CSV table of C-alpha atoms in Angstrom, one decimal:
chain,number,residue,atom,x,y,z
A,1261,MET,CA,0.1,0.2,0.1
A,1262,PRO,CA,1.4,3.3,-1.1
A,1263,LYS,CA,2.2,6.0,1.9
A,1264,GLN,CA,-0.4,8.5,2.0
A,1265,ARG,CA,1.2,12.1,0.7
A,1266,ILE,CA,0.4,14.3,3.7
A,1267,THR,CA,-0.1,18.1,2.1
A,1268,LYS,CA,-0.1,21.5,4.1
A,1269,GLU,CA,-3.9,22.1,2.9
A,1270,MET,CA,-4.5,18.6,5.0
A,1271,VAL,CA,-2.6,19.6,8.1
A,1272,VAL,CA,-4.4,23.4,7.8
A,1273,ASN,CA,-7.5,21.4,7.5
A,1274,ALA,CA,-6.9,19.2,10.5
A,1275,ALA,CA,-5.9,21.9,12.6
A,1276,PHE,CA,-9.0,23.9,11.9
A,1277,GLU,CA,-11.1,20.9,12.7
A,1278,ILE,CA,-9.3,20.8,16.1
A,1279,ALA,CA,-9.5,24.5,16.5
A,1280,ARG,CA,-13.3,24.2,16.0
A,1281,LYS,CA,-13.9,21.2,18.2
A,1282,SER,CA,-11.6,21.9,21.1
A,1283,GLY,CA,-10.2,25.1,20.9
A,1284,MET,CA,-6.8,26.7,19.4
A,1285,GLU,CA,-4.7,25.3,22.6
A,1286,GLN,CA,-5.4,22.1,21.4
A,1287,VAL,CA,-3.9,22.6,18.1
A,1288,MET,CA,-0.6,20.4,18.6
A,1289,VAL,CA,1.5,18.6,16.4
A,1290,LYS,CA,0.4,15.4,17.7
A,1291,ASN,CA,-3.1,16.0,17.8
A,1292,ILE,CA,-2.9,16.8,13.9
A,1293,ALA,CA,-1.0,13.8,13.2
A,1294,ASP,CA,-3.8,11.7,15.2
A,1295,ARG,CA,-6.7,13.5,13.2
A,1296,ILE,CA,-4.6,13.0,9.8
A,1297,GLY,CA,-3.8,9.4,11.0
A,1298,CYS,CA,-0.1,9.7,10.1
A,1299,SER,CA,3.2,10.3,12.3
A,1300,VAL,CA,4.4,13.6,13.7
A,1301,GLN,CA,7.4,13.8,10.7
A,1302,PRO,CA,5.3,15.1,7.7
A,1303,ILE,CA,3.5,17.5,10.4
A,1304,TYR,CA,7.0,19.0,11.3
A,1305,SER,CA,7.6,19.5,7.4
A,1306,TYR,CA,5.1,21.9,7.4
A,1307,CYS,CA,5.1,23.4,10.8
A,1308,LYS,CA,8.7,24.5,11.2
A,1309,ASN,CA,6.7,27.3,13.4
A,1310,MET,CA,3.4,26.4,15.1
A,1311,ASP,CA,2.5,30.6,15.0
A,1312,GLY,CA,2.7,30.0,11.1
A,1313,LEU,CA,0.1,27.1,11.4
A,1314,ARG,CA,-1.9,29.3,14.1
A,1315,LYS,CA,-2.2,32.1,11.4
A,1316,ASP,CA,-3.3,29.7,8.7
A,1317,VAL,CA,-5.9,28.5,11.1
A,1318,VAL,CA,-7.1,32.0,12.1
A,1319,LYS,CA,-7.4,32.7,8.3
A,1320,GLN,CA,-9.4,29.9,7.8
A,1321,VAL,CA,-11.4,31.1,10.7
A,1322,ASN,CA,-12.1,34.3,9.1
A,1323,CYS,CA,-13.3,32.6,6.0
A,1324,PHE,CA,-15.4,30.3,7.7
A,1325,ILE,CA,-16.8,33.3,9.6
A,1326,ARG,CA,-17.6,35.4,6.5
A,1327,GLU,CA,-19.4,32.6,4.9
A,1328,TYR,CA,-21.4,31.7,8.1
A,1329,THR,CA,-22.6,35.2,8.7
A,1330,ALA,CA,-23.2,35.8,5.2
A,1331,ALA,CA,-25.8,32.9,5.0
A,1332,TYR,CA,-27.7,34.8,8.3
A,1333,ILE,CA,-27.9,38.1,7.1
A,1334,ASP,CA,-31.1,39.6,5.9
A,1335,LYS,CA,-30.6,42.2,3.0
A,1336,ASN,CA,-33.6,44.0,4.6
A,1337,ASP,CA,-32.3,44.6,8.0
A,1338,LEU,CA,-28.7,44.1,7.3
A,1339,PHE,CA,-27.8,46.2,10.7
A,1340,ARG,CA,-29.6,44.1,13.1
A,1341,SER,CA,-29.1,40.5,11.3
A,1342,THR,CA,-25.4,41.1,11.5
A,1343,GLY,CA,-25.3,41.1,14.8
A,1344,ASN,CA,-27.6,38.4,15.4
A,1345,ALA,CA,-25.6,36.2,13.2
A,1346,TYR,CA,-22.6,37.0,15.4
A,1347,ILE,CA,-24.5,36.0,18.6
A,1348,ARG,CA,-25.4,32.8,16.7
A,1349,LEU,CA,-22.1,32.1,15.5
A,1350,ALA,CA,-21.1,32.5,19.6
A,1351,LYS,CA,-23.7,29.8,20.4
A,1352,GLU,CA,-23.2,27.3,17.4
A,1353,GLU,CA,-19.4,27.8,17.2
A,1354,PRO,CA,-18.0,29.0,20.2
A,1355,HIS,CA,-14.2,27.7,19.7
A,1356,LEU,CA,-14.4,29.6,16.3
A,1357,PHE,CA,-15.8,32.7,17.6
A,1358,ARG,CA,-13.1,33.0,20.5
A,1359,ILE,CA,-10.3,32.6,17.9
A,1360,PHE,CA,-12.0,35.1,15.6
A,1361,ILE,CA,-12.1,37.8,18.4
A,1362,LEU,CA,-9.2,36.8,20.6
A,1363,HIS,CA,-6.6,36.7,17.5
A,1364,LYS,CA,-4.1,39.5,17.5
A,1365,ARG,CA,-4.7,42.3,15.5
A,1366,GLU,CA,-1.7,44.0,14.1
A,1367,GLY,CA,-1.6,47.8,13.6
A,1368,ILE,CA,-4.7,48.9,15.8
A,1369,SER,CA,-4.0,51.9,18.3
A,1370,SER,CA,-7.4,53.3,18.3
A,1371,LEU,CA,-11.0,52.3,18.4
A,1372,ASP,CA,-11.0,54.1,14.6
A,1373,ASP,CA,-8.5,51.6,13.6
A,1374,LEU,CA,-10.5,48.9,14.9
A,1375,TYR,CA,-13.7,49.9,13.4
A,1376,GLN,CA,-12.0,50.6,9.8
A,1377,SER,CA,-10.2,47.0,10.0
A,1378,GLU,CA,-13.3,45.1,11.4
A,1379,ALA,CA,-16.3,46.9,9.8
A,1380,ASP,CA,-18.0,46.4,6.2
A,1381,PRO,CA,-17.1,50.0,4.9
A,1382,HIS,CA,-20.7,50.4,3.8
A,1383,MET,CA,-22.5,49.5,7.0
A,1384,ALA,CA,-22.4,53.2,8.2
A,1385,GLU,CA,-24.0,54.3,4.9
A,1386,PHE,CA,-26.5,51.5,5.2
A,1387,ILE,CA,-27.2,52.6,8.8
A,1388,ALA,CA,-27.6,56.2,8.1
A,1389,GLU,CA,-29.9,55.7,5.3
A,1390,LYS,CA,-32.1,53.3,7.1
A,1391,LEU,CA,-32.1,55.5,10.4
A,1392,HIS,CA,-32.1,58.9,8.6
A,1393,ILE,CA,-28.9,59.8,10.7
A,1394,SER,CA,-25.9,61.3,9.6
A,1395,ILE,CA,-22.7,58.9,8.4
A,1396,LYS,CA,-21.0,60.3,11.6
A,1397,GLN,CA,-23.7,59.4,13.7
A,1398,ALA,CA,-24.1,56.0,12.3
A,1399,LYS,CA,-20.3,55.2,12.5
A,1400,ARG,CA,-20.7,55.9,16.4
A,1401,LEU,CA,-23.7,53.6,16.4
A,1402,HIS,CA,-22.0,50.9,14.5
A,1403,LEU,CA,-18.8,51.2,16.5
A,1404,ASN,CA,-20.6,51.0,20.2
A,1405,MET,CA,-22.8,47.8,18.7
A,1406,LEU,CA,-19.7,46.0,17.3
A,1407,ILE,CA,-18.1,46.4,20.9
A,1408,TYR,CA,-21.1,45.4,22.4
A,1409,THR,CA,-21.9,42.3,20.4
A,1410,ILE,CA,-18.0,41.4,20.8
A,1411,GLY,CA,-18.6,41.6,24.4
A,1412,ILE,CA,-21.7,39.7,24.9
A,1413,GLY,CA,-21.0,37.1,22.4
A,1414,THR,CA,-18.0,36.3,24.1
A,1415,ILE,CA,-20.0,36.0,27.5
A,1416,PHE,CA,-22.5,34.0,25.1
A,1417,SER,CA,-19.8,31.9,24.0
A,1418,VAL,CA,-18.3,30.7,27.3
A,1419,THR,CA,-21.2,30.2,29.8
A,1420,THR,CA,-22.4,26.8,30.6
A,1421,PRO,CA,-25.2,25.6,30.1
A,1422,GLY,CA,-25.8,28.9,28.4
A,1423,ILE,CA,-28.0,31.9,28.6
A,1424,SER,CA,-30.7,31.7,26.0
A,1425,ALA,CA,-30.3,33.2,22.7
A,1426,ASP,CA,-33.7,35.1,23.3
A,1427,GLU,CA,-32.1,36.9,26.4
A,1428,ILE,CA,-29.3,38.0,24.3
A,1429,TYR,CA,-31.2,39.3,21.3
A,1430,ILE,CA,-33.3,41.1,23.7
A,1431,GLN,CA,-30.5,42.5,25.5
A,1432,GLN,CA,-28.8,43.4,21.9
A,1433,GLU,CA,-31.9,45.0,21.1
A,1434,ALA,CA,-32.0,47.3,24.2
A,1435,ALA,CA,-28.4,48.0,23.6
A,1436,CYS,CA,-28.8,49.3,19.9
A,1437,GLU,CA,-31.9,51.3,21.5
A,1438,ALA,CA,-29.6,53.1,23.9
A,1439,PHE,CA,-26.8,53.6,21.4
A,1440,LEU,CA,-28.9,54.8,18.8
A,1441,ARG,CA,-30.5,57.6,21.4
A,1442,GLN,CA,-27.0,58.4,22.2
A,1443,ALA,CA,-25.8,59.0,18.6
A,1444,LEU,CA,-28.8,61.0,18.0
A,1445,CYS,CA,-28.0,63.4,20.7
A,1446,SER,CA,-24.5,63.6,19.6
A,1447,GLU,CA,-23.3,66.8,18.1
A,1448,GLU,CA,-22.5,66.6,14.1
């Protein structure tokens, strides 16, 4: 029987599945080799540096999350449904949600930098048009909701047996209303 050729894609996919099921801390050479069904030697040939492999896993996590959230976004209620999609992700894929939230982000030294790197560039325009507010007010509202959703999603992803999704959605709605009032009261 010929030996199975282990590819980098196989290694990254196995590492992703381990991270998805058990968290990034379980992405270790032995666990990857066990998942693929090979010795550790082929894994070491691709993983001279575990940080590089973890970066590849984070890229795959980010791709998964883009596809996941896109599947749950309602084009008629883009803003609200995006927040709800992230909460749903936190419940259904808690390890991937934590990897997405907790991975190191380079070049971020302000909340504006964070907003520029994490937000859809057209969301503020969409919010402004839908809510009849200025772009500046929409960005402020959106940033506040990003921060809030990240926080409540993180709490949601680490609670056992878990807070109900309905309770989280109600809290998210209340926060949105409060942030909207704040945005409306802010000066142009």
